[in-house]
Amino acid sequence: MESLPPETLTLPTGPARVEWRRSTRARRISLRIDPSGGGVVVTLPMRAGRAAGMRLLMNHAGWIADRLAALPDAMPFADGASILLHGVPHHIRHRPEARGGVWREDDTLVVTGAPEFLRRRVADFLRAEAGRSLAGLVVEKARRVGRMPRRITVKDTTSRWGSCATDGSLAFSWRLVMAPPEVQDYVAAHEVAHLRHMNHGPQFWALVDELTPHAASSIPWLKREGARLLRAG
């Protein structure tokens, strides 16, 4: 996958932030909305020309404008802002004179240090918290199925909440730490189930239901609220 720096293009409905990507796996030109960046991603097959991508953008300008307008408000990592942690709103409080990194005080996330490092420190804190939370869920469920993952990592993915590689490595979006615990439980169960079934067949879903009671409620929650998590930062 080859990505180019985002650019702002003028479409018939107004300006839009566009990111171009080339993929060896793509068989056709595709568009998707990127909630994290508030723009649109155009994926081109290796032999497709940029002009064809521009035509697709122009032809779907109305759809793009509607989808961008429907995105939830951004959830900035800034002093005084409210963010989610395990589904619970927390206010960010910046204390530049203090030392000690980031910690929780009831419903407040205290961030120390220089202002220019605040955003990064909040993101690092959430990533570490996600790693602890999801690793604990994964290990518990993996023991139940008798298949331990090769490794567990958290990343800043925007197209999927979790993934299971053919070598048994599991990866998760750190943004899941903002979701309620039952949603995290479901995503962990989903990926652990892939350690036994690398498909989405009946046996896979039966195992998911054995590992968590939250699949039925979490799938629609992620569809409904997922863009909000991607808008954080």
CSV table of C-alpha atoms in Angstrom, one decimal:
chain,number,residue,atom,x,y,z
A,1,MET,CA,0.0,0.0,0.0
A,2,GLU,CA,1.4,3.4,-1.1
A,3,SER,CA,0.0,6.5,0.4
A,4,LEU,CA,0.4,10.1,-0.7
A,5,PRO,CA,0.1,13.2,1.6
A,6,PRO,CA,-3.5,14.4,1.9
A,7,GLU,CA,-4.6,17.4,-0.1
A,8,THR,CA,-7.6,19.6,-0.2
A,9,LEU,CA,-9.5,19.4,-3.5
A,10,THR,CA,-12.5,21.5,-4.6
A,11,LEU,CA,-15.4,19.3,-5.5
A,12,PRO,CA,-18.8,20.5,-6.9
A,13,THR,CA,-20.1,20.5,-3.3
A,14,GLY,CA,-17.1,22.4,-1.8
A,15,PRO,CA,-13.6,21.6,-0.6
A,16,ALA,CA,-12.7,18.1,0.7
A,17,ARG,CA,-9.6,16.6,2.2
A,18,VAL,CA,-8.5,13.7,0.0
A,19,GLU,CA,-5.9,11.0,0.6
A,20,TRP,CA,-4.7,8.9,-2.3
A,21,ARG,CA,-3.6,5.4,-1.9
A,22,ARG,CA,-2.3,2.7,-4.4
A,23,SER,CA,-2.8,-0.9,-3.6
A,24,THR,CA,-1.5,-4.1,-5.2
A,25,ARG,CA,-4.6,-5.8,-3.9
A,26,ALA,CA,-7.2,-3.4,-5.2
A,27,ARG,CA,-9.1,-4.5,-8.3
A,28,ARG,CA,-11.1,-1.3,-8.8
A,29,ILE,CA,-11.1,2.3,-7.6
A,30,SER,CA,-12.9,2.8,-4.3
A,31,LEU,CA,-13.9,5.6,-2.0
A,32,ARG,CA,-14.4,5.6,1.7
A,33,ILE,CA,-14.8,8.2,4.4
A,34,ASP,CA,-12.0,8.6,6.9
A,35,PRO,CA,-13.6,9.7,10.2
A,36,SER,CA,-10.3,10.2,11.9
A,37,GLY,CA,-9.1,12.7,9.3
A,38,GLY,CA,-12.5,14.1,8.4
A,39,GLY,CA,-11.9,13.4,4.7
A,40,VAL,CA,-12.1,10.8,2.0
A,41,VAL,CA,-9.7,8.1,1.0
A,42,VAL,CA,-9.3,7.1,-2.7
A,43,THR,CA,-7.7,3.7,-3.3
A,44,LEU,CA,-6.4,3.1,-6.8
A,45,PRO,CA,-5.2,-0.2,-8.4
A,46,MET,CA,-1.6,0.0,-9.4
A,47,ARG,CA,-2.4,0.6,-13.1
A,48,ALA,CA,-5.3,3.0,-12.5
A,49,GLY,CA,-4.7,6.7,-13.4
A,50,ARG,CA,-5.4,9.6,-11.0
A,51,ALA,CA,-7.8,11.0,-13.6
A,52,ALA,CA,-10.1,8.1,-13.1
A,53,GLY,CA,-10.0,8.7,-9.4
A,54,MET,CA,-10.9,12.3,-9.9
A,55,ARG,CA,-13.9,11.4,-12.0
A,56,LEU,CA,-15.1,9.1,-9.3
A,57,LEU,CA,-14.7,11.9,-6.7
A,58,MET,CA,-16.6,14.3,-8.9
A,59,ASN,CA,-19.4,11.8,-9.6
A,60,HIS,CA,-19.9,11.1,-5.9
A,61,ALA,CA,-19.4,14.6,-4.6
A,62,GLY,CA,-22.9,14.7,-3.1
A,63,TRP,CA,-22.5,11.4,-1.3
A,64,ILE,CA,-19.1,12.6,0.0
A,65,ALA,CA,-20.5,15.9,1.3
A,66,ASP,CA,-23.5,14.1,3.0
A,67,ARG,CA,-21.2,11.6,4.7
A,68,LEU,CA,-18.7,14.2,5.9
A,69,ALA,CA,-21.6,16.4,7.2
A,70,ALA,CA,-22.9,13.4,9.2
A,71,LEU,CA,-19.6,12.8,11.0
A,72,PRO,CA,-19.7,13.4,14.8
A,73,ASP,CA,-17.9,16.4,16.3
A,74,ALA,CA,-14.2,15.9,16.9
A,75,MET,CA,-13.1,14.8,20.3
A,76,PRO,CA,-9.9,16.7,20.8
A,77,PHE,CA,-7.2,15.9,23.3
A,78,ALA,CA,-7.0,19.4,24.8
A,79,ASP,CA,-7.2,21.0,28.2
A,80,GLY,CA,-10.8,21.1,29.3
A,81,ALA,CA,-12.1,18.7,26.6
A,82,SER,CA,-14.2,15.7,27.4
A,83,ILE,CA,-13.1,12.2,26.2
A,84,LEU,CA,-14.3,8.7,26.8
A,85,LEU,CA,-12.4,6.1,28.8
A,86,HIS,CA,-14.0,2.7,29.1
A,87,GLY,CA,-17.2,4.3,27.9
A,88,VAL,CA,-17.2,6.9,30.7
A,89,PRO,CA,-16.7,10.7,30.0
A,90,HIS,CA,-13.5,12.1,31.5
A,91,HIS,CA,-12.4,15.7,31.4
A,92,ILE,CA,-8.8,16.5,30.5
A,93,ARG,CA,-7.1,18.8,33.1
A,94,HIS,CA,-3.7,20.1,32.1
A,95,ARG,CA,-1.3,20.8,35.0
A,96,PRO,CA,1.9,22.1,33.3
A,97,GLU,CA,3.6,22.8,36.6
A,98,ALA,CA,3.2,19.2,37.8
A,99,ARG,CA,5.3,16.1,37.0
A,100,GLY,CA,4.4,12.5,36.7
A,101,GLY,CA,2.9,12.0,33.3
A,102,VAL,CA,-0.8,11.2,33.1
A,103,TRP,CA,-3.2,9.8,35.7
A,104,ARG,CA,-6.9,9.5,36.6
A,105,GLU,CA,-8.6,11.3,39.4
A,106,ASP,CA,-12.2,10.1,39.5
A,107,ASP,CA,-13.7,11.4,36.2
A,108,THR,CA,-10.6,13.6,35.4
A,109,LEU,CA,-7.6,12.8,33.3
A,110,VAL,CA,-4.7,14.8,34.7
A,111,VAL,CA,-1.9,15.6,32.2
A,112,THR,CA,1.4,17.2,33.2
A,113,GLY,CA,4.2,18.8,31.3
A,114,ALA,CA,4.5,21.3,28.5
A,115,PRO,CA,1.4,22.2,26.5
A,116,GLU,CA,2.9,21.1,23.2
A,117,PHE,CA,3.2,17.5,24.5
A,118,LEU,CA,-0.4,17.3,25.9
A,119,ARG,CA,-2.0,15.6,22.9
A,120,ARG,CA,0.8,13.0,22.6
A,121,ARG,CA,0.7,12.2,26.3
A,122,VAL,CA,-3.0,11.6,26.3
A,123,ALA,CA,-2.7,9.4,23.3
A,124,ASP,CA,0.2,7.4,24.8
A,125,PHE,CA,-1.8,7.0,28.0
A,126,LEU,CA,-4.8,5.7,26.2
A,127,ARG,CA,-2.7,3.3,24.1
A,128,ALA,CA,-1.1,1.9,27.2
A,129,GLU,CA,-4.4,1.5,28.9
A,130,ALA,CA,-5.8,-0.2,25.8
A,131,GLY,CA,-2.9,-2.6,25.8
A,132,ARG,CA,-3.5,-3.6,29.4
A,133,SER,CA,-7.2,-3.9,29.1
A,134,LEU,CA,-7.3,-5.9,25.8
A,135,ALA,CA,-4.4,-8.1,26.7
A,136,GLY,CA,-6.1,-9.2,29.8
A,137,LEU,CA,-9.3,-10.0,28.0
A,138,VAL,CA,-7.5,-11.9,25.2
A,139,VAL,CA,-5.4,-14.1,27.5
A,140,GLU,CA,-8.5,-15.1,29.5
A,141,LYS,CA,-10.4,-16.1,26.4
A,142,ALA,CA,-7.4,-17.7,24.7
A,143,ARG,CA,-7.0,-20.0,27.6
A,144,ARG,CA,-10.6,-21.1,27.3
A,145,VAL,CA,-10.1,-22.1,23.6
A,146,GLY,CA,-6.7,-23.5,24.2
A,147,ARG,CA,-5.0,-21.3,21.6
A,148,MET,CA,-2.7,-18.5,22.7
A,149,PRO,CA,-1.9,-15.7,20.3
A,150,ARG,CA,1.7,-15.3,19.0
A,151,ARG,CA,1.6,-11.6,20.1
A,152,ILE,CA,-0.9,-8.9,21.0
A,153,THR,CA,-0.4,-5.3,19.7
A,154,VAL,CA,-2.4,-2.1,19.7
A,155,LYS,CA,-2.3,0.2,16.7
A,156,ASP,CA,-3.9,3.3,15.4
A,157,THR,CA,-6.0,1.6,12.8
A,158,THR,CA,-9.0,3.3,11.2
A,159,SER,CA,-10.5,0.6,9.0
A,160,ARG,CA,-11.0,-2.3,11.6
A,161,TRP,CA,-11.2,-2.7,15.3
A,162,GLY,CA,-9.2,-5.8,15.5
A,163,SER,CA,-7.4,-8.4,13.3
A,164,CYS,CA,-6.0,-11.9,13.5
A,165,ALA,CA,-3.0,-12.8,11.2
A,166,THR,CA,-2.4,-16.2,9.9
A,167,ASP,CA,0.5,-16.6,12.3
A,168,GLY,CA,-1.8,-16.1,15.3
A,169,SER,CA,-0.8,-12.5,16.0
A,170,LEU,CA,-3.7,-10.3,17.2
A,171,ALA,CA,-3.9,-6.5,16.7
A,172,PHE,CA,-6.4,-4.0,18.0
A,173,SER,CA,-7.2,-0.4,17.6
A,174,TRP,CA,-6.1,1.5,20.8
A,175,ARG,CA,-9.3,3.6,20.3
A,176,LEU,CA,-11.3,0.6,21.7
A,177,VAL,CA,-10.2,1.8,25.2
A,178,MET,CA,-12.8,4.6,24.8
A,179,ALA,CA,-15.6,2.0,24.2
A,180,PRO,CA,-17.6,0.5,27.1
A,181,PRO,CA,-16.0,-2.7,28.7
A,182,GLU,CA,-18.6,-5.0,27.1
A,183,VAL,CA,-17.6,-3.7,23.6
A,184,GLN,CA,-14.0,-4.4,24.3
A,185,ASP,CA,-14.9,-7.8,25.6
A,186,TYR,CA,-16.7,-8.6,22.3
A,187,VAL,CA,-13.9,-7.5,20.1
A,188,ALA,CA,-11.4,-9.5,22.1
A,189,ALA,CA,-13.7,-12.6,21.8
A,190,HIS,CA,-14.1,-12.0,18.0
A,191,GLU,CA,-10.3,-12.0,17.4
A,192,VAL,CA,-9.6,-14.9,19.8
A,193,ALA,CA,-12.3,-17.0,18.0
A,194,HIS,CA,-10.3,-16.4,14.8
A,195,LEU,CA,-7.4,-18.3,16.4
A,196,ARG,CA,-9.6,-21.4,15.9
A,197,HIS,CA,-11.7,-20.4,12.9
A,198,MET,CA,-10.2,-18.1,10.3
A,199,ASN,CA,-13.6,-17.3,8.8
A,200,HIS,CA,-17.0,-15.9,9.8
A,201,GLY,CA,-18.9,-19.2,9.5
A,202,PRO,CA,-21.4,-20.6,11.9
A,203,GLN,CA,-18.8,-22.3,14.0
A,204,PHE,CA,-16.9,-19.1,14.4
A,205,TRP,CA,-20.0,-17.2,15.6
A,206,ALA,CA,-21.0,-20.0,17.9
A,207,LEU,CA,-17.5,-19.7,19.5
A,208,VAL,CA,-17.8,-15.9,19.8
A,209,ASP,CA,-21.1,-16.4,21.7
A,210,GLU,CA,-19.4,-18.9,24.0
A,211,LEU,CA,-16.7,-16.4,24.8
A,212,THR,CA,-18.8,-13.3,25.3
A,213,PRO,CA,-22.5,-12.5,25.9
A,214,HIS,CA,-22.1,-9.0,24.4
A,215,ALA,CA,-21.9,-9.7,20.6
A,216,ALA,CA,-25.5,-8.8,19.9
A,217,SER,CA,-25.3,-5.4,21.6
A,218,SER,CA,-21.7,-4.5,20.7
A,219,ILE,CA,-21.9,-5.0,16.9
A,220,PRO,CA,-24.6,-2.3,16.5
A,221,TRP,CA,-22.8,-0.1,19.1
A,222,LEU,CA,-19.6,0.0,17.0
A,223,LYS,CA,-21.6,0.7,13.8
A,224,ARG,CA,-23.4,3.6,15.6
A,225,GLU,CA,-20.6,5.0,17.7
A,226,GLY,CA,-17.4,3.9,16.0
A,227,ALA,CA,-17.0,7.1,14.0
A,228,ARG,CA,-17.0,9.0,17.3
A,229,LEU,CA,-14.0,7.0,18.6
A,230,LEU,CA,-12.2,7.6,15.3
A,231,ARG,CA,-12.7,11.4,15.7
A,232,ALA,CA,-10.8,11.4,19.0
A,233,GLY,CA,-7.4,13.1,19.1
